[in-house]
mmCIF file of N, CA and C in Angstrom:
data_model
loop_
_atom_site.group_PDB
_atom_site.id
_atom_site.type_symbol
_atom_site.label_atom_id
_atom_site.label_comp_id
_atom_site.label_asym_id
_atom_site.label_seq_id
_atom_site.Cartn_x
_atom_site.Cartn_y
_atom_site.Cartn_z
ATOM 1 N N MET Q 1 -8.833 -2.040 -6.187
ATOM 2 C CA MET Q 1 -8.614 -2.861 -5.017
ATOM 3 C C MET Q 1 -7.121 -2.890 -4.715
ATOM 4 N N PHE Q 2 -6.821 -2.940 -3.440
ATOM 5 C CA PHE Q 2 -5.437 -3.032 -2.978
ATOM 6 C C PHE Q 2 -5.285 -4.219 -2.030
ATOM 7 N N VAL Q 3 -4.126 -4.838 -2.084
ATOM 8 C CA VAL Q 3 -3.725 -5.823 -1.086
ATOM 9 C C VAL Q 3 -2.732 -5.118 -0.173
ATOM 10 N N VAL Q 4 -2.971 -5.203 1.125
ATOM 11 C CA VAL Q 4 -2.063 -4.623 2.110
ATOM 12 C C VAL Q 4 -1.620 -5.751 3.027
ATOM 13 N N THR Q 5 -0.308 -5.906 3.148
ATOM 14 C CA THR Q 5 0.206 -6.993 3.969
ATOM 15 C C THR Q 5 1.559 -6.624 4.556
ATOM 16 N N VAL Q 6 1.957 -7.369 5.572
ATOM 17 C CA VAL Q 6 3.305 -7.269 6.126
ATOM 18 C C VAL Q 6 4.092 -8.441 5.567
ATOM 19 N N ASP Q 7 5.137 -8.139 4.825
ATOM 20 C CA ASP Q 7 5.958 -9.171 4.199
ATOM 21 C C ASP Q 7 7.230 -9.338 5.024
ATOM 22 N N THR Q 8 7.331 -10.457 5.706
ATOM 23 C CA THR Q 8 8.487 -10.680 6.579
ATOM 24 C C THR Q 8 9.767 -10.908 5.789
ATOM 25 N N ARG Q 9 9.656 -11.410 4.559
ATOM 26 C CA ARG Q 9 10.868 -11.594 3.737
ATOM 27 C C ARG Q 9 11.448 -10.247 3.314
ATOM 28 N N LEU Q 10 10.577 -9.299 3.001
ATOM 29 C CA LEU Q 10 11.041 -7.954 2.639
ATOM 30 C C LEU Q 10 11.304 -7.099 3.869
ATOM 31 N N GLY Q 11 10.713 -7.482 4.978
ATOM 32 C CA GLY Q 11 10.805 -6.651 6.178
ATOM 33 C C GLY Q 11 10.091 -5.331 5.978
ATOM 34 N N ALA Q 12 8.895 -5.414 5.345
ATOM 35 C CA ALA Q 12 8.185 -4.186 4.990
ATOM 36 C C ALA Q 12 6.682 -4.418 4.933
ATOM 37 N N VAL Q 13 5.949 -3.313 5.080
ATOM 38 C CA VAL Q 13 4.527 -3.302 4.784
ATOM 39 C C VAL Q 13 4.411 -3.084 3.280
ATOM 40 N N VAL Q 14 3.554 -3.853 2.629
ATOM 41 C CA VAL Q 14 3.393 -3.782 1.177
ATOM 42 C C VAL Q 14 1.962 -3.375 0.840
ATOM 43 N N VAL Q 15 1.836 -2.412 -0.064
ATOM 44 C CA VAL Q 15 0.533 -1.967 -0.575
ATOM 45 C C VAL Q 15 0.577 -2.184 -2.082
ATOM 46 N N ALA Q 16 -0.185 -3.179 -2.557
ATOM 47 C CA ALA Q 16 -0.147 -3.549 -3.967
ATOM 48 C C ALA Q 16 -1.504 -3.288 -4.628
ATOM 49 N N PRO Q 17 -1.516 -2.469 -5.670
ATOM 50 C CA PRO Q 17 -2.772 -2.252 -6.392
ATOM 51 C C PRO Q 17 -3.102 -3.450 -7.269
ATOM 52 N N GLU Q 18 -4.393 -3.691 -7.466
ATOM 53 C CA GLU Q 18 -4.809 -4.771 -8.360
ATOM 54 C C GLU Q 18 -4.444 -4.429 -9.805
ATOM 55 N N CYS Q 19 -4.597 -3.154 -10.152
ATOM 56 C CA CYS Q 19 -4.237 -2.709 -11.503
ATOM 57 C C CYS Q 19 -3.853 -1.234 -11.450
ATOM 58 N N THR Q 20 -3.251 -0.751 -12.521
ATOM 59 C CA THR Q 20 -2.785 0.639 -12.534
ATOM 60 C C THR Q 20 -3.929 1.638 -12.475
ATOM 61 N N ASP Q 21 -5.136 1.230 -12.846
ATOM 62 C CA ASP Q 21 -6.291 2.131 -12.749
ATOM 63 C C ASP Q 21 -6.563 2.561 -11.305
ATOM 64 N N ASP Q 22 -6.097 1.772 -10.344
ATOM 65 C CA ASP Q 22 -6.289 2.102 -8.933
ATOM 66 C C ASP Q 22 -5.375 3.234 -8.471
ATOM 67 N N LEU Q 23 -4.376 3.558 -9.280
ATOM 68 C CA LEU Q 23 -3.352 4.517 -8.868
ATOM 69 C C LEU Q 23 -3.624 5.924 -9.398
ATOM 70 N N ASP Q 24 -4.735 6.504 -8.988
ATOM 71 C CA ASP Q 24 -4.997 7.889 -9.366
ATOM 72 C C ASP Q 24 -4.102 8.811 -8.530
ATOM 73 N N ASP Q 25 -4.056 10.082 -8.904
ATOM 74 C CA ASP Q 25 -3.146 11.029 -8.249
ATOM 75 C C ASP Q 25 -3.391 11.153 -6.750
ATOM 76 N N LEU Q 26 -4.659 11.249 -6.348
ATOM 77 C CA LEU Q 26 -4.968 11.398 -4.926
ATOM 78 C C LEU Q 26 -4.515 10.170 -4.138
ATOM 79 N N THR Q 27 -4.780 8.996 -4.666
ATOM 80 C CA THR Q 27 -4.381 7.761 -3.974
ATOM 81 C C THR Q 27 -2.868 7.686 -3.834
ATOM 82 N N CYS Q 28 -2.143 7.995 -4.901
ATOM 83 C CA CYS Q 28 -0.675 7.980 -4.837
ATOM 84 C C CYS Q 28 -0.156 8.994 -3.827
ATOM 85 N N THR Q 29 -0.788 10.161 -3.774
ATOM 86 C CA THR Q 29 -0.383 11.185 -2.822
ATOM 87 C C THR Q 29 -0.600 10.721 -1.386
ATOM 88 N N VAL Q 30 -1.726 10.071 -1.131
ATOM 89 C CA VAL Q 30 -2.008 9.564 0.221
ATOM 90 C C VAL Q 30 -1.006 8.476 0.602
ATOM 91 N N ILE Q 31 -0.723 7.562 -0.296
ATOM 92 C CA ILE Q 31 0.203 6.459 0.012
ATOM 93 C C ILE Q 31 1.615 6.990 0.229
ATOM 94 N N THR Q 32 2.104 7.827 -0.669
ATOM 95 C CA THR Q 32 3.468 8.351 -0.505
ATOM 96 C C THR Q 32 3.552 9.301 0.687
ATOM 97 N N GLY Q 33 2.448 9.985 0.995
ATOM 98 C CA GLY Q 33 2.418 10.843 2.172
ATOM 99 C C GLY Q 33 2.534 10.065 3.475
ATOM 100 N N ALA Q 34 2.201 8.780 3.419
ATOM 101 C CA ALA Q 34 2.348 7.905 4.587
ATOM 102 C C ALA Q 34 3.721 7.227 4.585
ATOM 103 N N GLU Q 35 4.637 7.775 3.790
ATOM 104 C CA GLU Q 35 6.037 7.327 3.727
ATOM 105 C C GLU Q 35 6.226 5.965 3.083
ATOM 106 N N PHE Q 36 5.348 5.638 2.131
ATOM 107 C CA PHE Q 36 5.541 4.442 1.319
ATOM 108 C C PHE Q 36 6.268 4.845 0.042
ATOM 109 N N THR Q 37 7.078 3.928 -0.484
ATOM 110 C CA THR Q 37 7.862 4.168 -1.689
ATOM 111 C C THR Q 37 7.463 3.168 -2.760
ATOM 112 N N TRP Q 38 7.288 3.653 -3.988
ATOM 113 C CA TRP Q 38 6.943 2.776 -5.107
ATOM 114 C C TRP Q 38 8.137 1.911 -5.465
ATOM 115 N N ARG Q 39 7.903 0.598 -5.566
ATOM 116 C CA ARG Q 39 8.929 -0.363 -5.983
ATOM 117 C C ARG Q 39 8.511 -0.956 -7.320
ATOM 118 N N PRO Q 40 9.064 -0.454 -8.434
ATOM 119 C CA PRO Q 40 8.658 -0.960 -9.746
ATOM 120 C C PRO Q 40 8.931 -2.452 -9.920
ATOM 121 N N ASP Q 41 9.945 -2.969 -9.244
ATOM 122 C CA ASP Q 41 10.243 -4.399 -9.346
ATOM 123 C C ASP Q 41 9.139 -5.258 -8.731
ATOM 124 N N LEU Q 42 8.415 -4.696 -7.766
ATOM 125 C CA LEU Q 42 7.301 -5.409 -7.113
ATOM 126 C C LEU Q 42 5.942 -4.958 -7.634
ATOM 127 N N GLU Q 43 5.922 -3.825 -8.333
ATOM 128 C CA GLU Q 43 4.674 -3.177 -8.738
ATOM 129 C C GLU Q 43 3.803 -2.916 -7.512
ATOM 130 N N ALA Q 44 4.453 -2.390 -6.477
ATOM 131 C CA ALA Q 44 3.788 -2.132 -5.199
ATOM 132 C C ALA Q 44 4.548 -1.057 -4.433
ATOM 133 N N PHE Q 45 3.868 -0.490 -3.446
ATOM 134 C CA PHE Q 45 4.503 0.442 -2.521
ATOM 135 C C PHE Q 45 4.985 -0.349 -1.308
ATOM 136 N N THR Q 46 6.099 0.087 -0.720
ATOM 137 C CA THR Q 46 6.582 -0.546 0.510
ATOM 138 C C THR Q 46 6.924 0.515 1.538
ATOM 139 N N HIS Q 47 6.851 0.092 2.792
ATOM 140 C CA HIS Q 47 7.232 0.922 3.939
ATOM 141 C C HIS Q 47 8.096 0.044 4.820
ATOM 142 N N PRO Q 48 9.335 0.469 5.125
ATOM 143 C CA PRO Q 48 10.232 -0.376 5.902
ATOM 144 C C PRO Q 48 9.662 -0.732 7.271
ATOM 145 N N GLY Q 49 9.927 -1.957 7.682
ATOM 146 C CA GLY Q 49 9.492 -2.435 8.989
ATOM 147 C C GLY Q 49 8.244 -3.298 8.878
ATOM 148 N N GLU Q 50 8.028 -4.081 9.880
ATOM 149 C CA GLU Q 50 6.895 -5.005 9.908
ATOM 150 C C GLU Q 50 5.826 -4.489 10.869
ATOM 151 N N ASP Q 51 5.441 -3.236 10.681
ATOM 152 C CA ASP Q 51 4.530 -2.536 11.579
ATOM 153 C C ASP Q 51 3.077 -2.779 11.169
ATOM 154 N N ARG Q 52 2.385 -3.630 11.908
ATOM 155 C CA ARG Q 52 0.991 -3.944 11.597
ATOM 156 C C ARG Q 52 0.086 -2.724 11.739
ATOM 157 N N GLN Q 53 0.443 -1.803 12.627
ATOM 158 C CA GLN Q 53 -0.356 -0.588 12.775
ATOM 159 C C GLN Q 53 -0.246 0.274 11.521
ATOM 160 N N ALA Q 54 0.934 0.335 10.920
ATOM 161 C CA ALA Q 54 1.098 1.082 9.661
ATOM 162 C C ALA Q 54 0.249 0.443 8.567
ATOM 163 N N ALA Q 55 0.174 -0.876 8.555
ATOM 164 C CA ALA Q 55 -0.658 -1.582 7.573
ATOM 165 C C ALA Q 55 -2.139 -1.256 7.804
ATOM 166 N N ALA Q 56 -2.558 -1.240 9.059
ATOM 167 C CA ALA Q 56 -3.954 -0.919 9.373
ATOM 168 C C ALA Q 56 -4.273 0.527 9.014
ATOM 169 N N ASP Q 57 -3.349 1.426 9.302
ATOM 170 C CA ASP Q 57 -3.571 2.846 9.009
ATOM 171 C C ASP Q 57 -3.724 3.102 7.517
ATOM 172 N N ILE Q 58 -2.834 2.542 6.696
ATOM 173 C CA ILE Q 58 -2.925 2.786 5.254
ATOM 174 C C ILE Q 58 -4.160 2.090 4.683
ATOM 175 N N SER Q 59 -4.521 0.949 5.235
ATOM 176 C CA SER Q 59 -5.747 0.269 4.787
ATOM 177 C C SER Q 59 -6.959 1.159 5.010
ATOM 178 N N LEU Q 60 -7.052 1.769 6.185
ATOM 179 C CA LEU Q 60 -8.167 2.658 6.492
ATOM 180 C C LEU Q 60 -8.179 3.857 5.552
ATOM 181 N N ARG Q 61 -7.024 4.432 5.302
ATOM 182 C CA ARG Q 61 -6.949 5.585 4.396
ATOM 183 C C ARG Q 61 -7.440 5.218 2.999
ATOM 184 N N LEU Q 62 -7.080 4.032 2.532
ATOM 185 C CA LEU Q 62 -7.516 3.597 1.206
ATOM 186 C C LEU Q 62 -9.025 3.369 1.162
ATOM 187 N N VAL Q 63 -9.574 2.800 2.226
ATOM 188 C CA VAL Q 63 -11.028 2.587 2.296
ATOM 189 C C VAL Q 63 -11.761 3.929 2.288
ATOM 190 N N VAL Q 64 -11.243 4.892 3.040
ATOM 191 C CA VAL Q 64 -11.862 6.220 3.074
ATOM 192 C C VAL Q 64 -11.880 6.850 1.677
ATOM 193 N N LEU Q 65 -10.858 6.550 0.861
ATOM 194 C CA LEU Q 65 -10.807 7.058 -0.507
ATOM 195 C C LEU Q 65 -11.751 6.296 -1.444
ATOM 196 N N GLY Q 66 -12.372 5.239 -0.930
ATOM 197 C CA GLY Q 66 -13.335 4.491 -1.743
ATOM 198 C C GLY Q 66 -12.809 3.217 -2.365
ATOM 199 N N HIS Q 67 -11.589 2.827 -1.985
ATOM 200 C CA HIS Q 67 -11.005 1.601 -2.523
ATOM 201 C C HIS Q 67 -11.400 0.389 -1.677
ATOM 202 N N ASP Q 68 -11.491 -0.758 -2.323
ATOM 203 C CA ASP Q 68 -11.607 -2.015 -1.590
ATOM 204 C C ASP Q 68 -10.203 -2.427 -1.188
ATOM 205 N N VAL Q 69 -10.083 -3.021 0.009
ATOM 206 C CA VAL Q 69 -8.776 -3.423 0.521
ATOM 207 C C VAL Q 69 -8.872 -4.846 1.043
ATOM 208 N N LEU Q 70 -7.927 -5.659 0.637
ATOM 209 C CA LEU Q 70 -7.756 -6.997 1.174
ATOM 210 C C LEU Q 70 -6.521 -6.929 2.066
ATOM 211 N N ALA Q 71 -6.744 -7.039 3.359
ATOM 212 C CA ALA Q 71 -5.623 -6.976 4.301
ATOM 213 C C ALA Q 71 -5.268 -8.394 4.725
ATOM 214 N N ALA Q 72 -3.997 -8.700 4.584
ATOM 215 C CA ALA Q 72 -3.543 -10.057 4.925
ATOM 216 C C ALA Q 72 -2.411 -9.987 5.919
#
């Protein structure tokens, strides 16, 4: 499961896995291919800007891969 949200304090779209088991190679490739960067301090991927469409797009991609997504 992933949480996808727009964080106004970070000024970024955030994609956070529930656990490391969610981060298989294909999923990581899809997320980084959408220009998200892993932030070890957050244990999440971020994409600069508060773009709700980017959040919706990555949420859809994760669902297509078979993941559950909580979009906030």
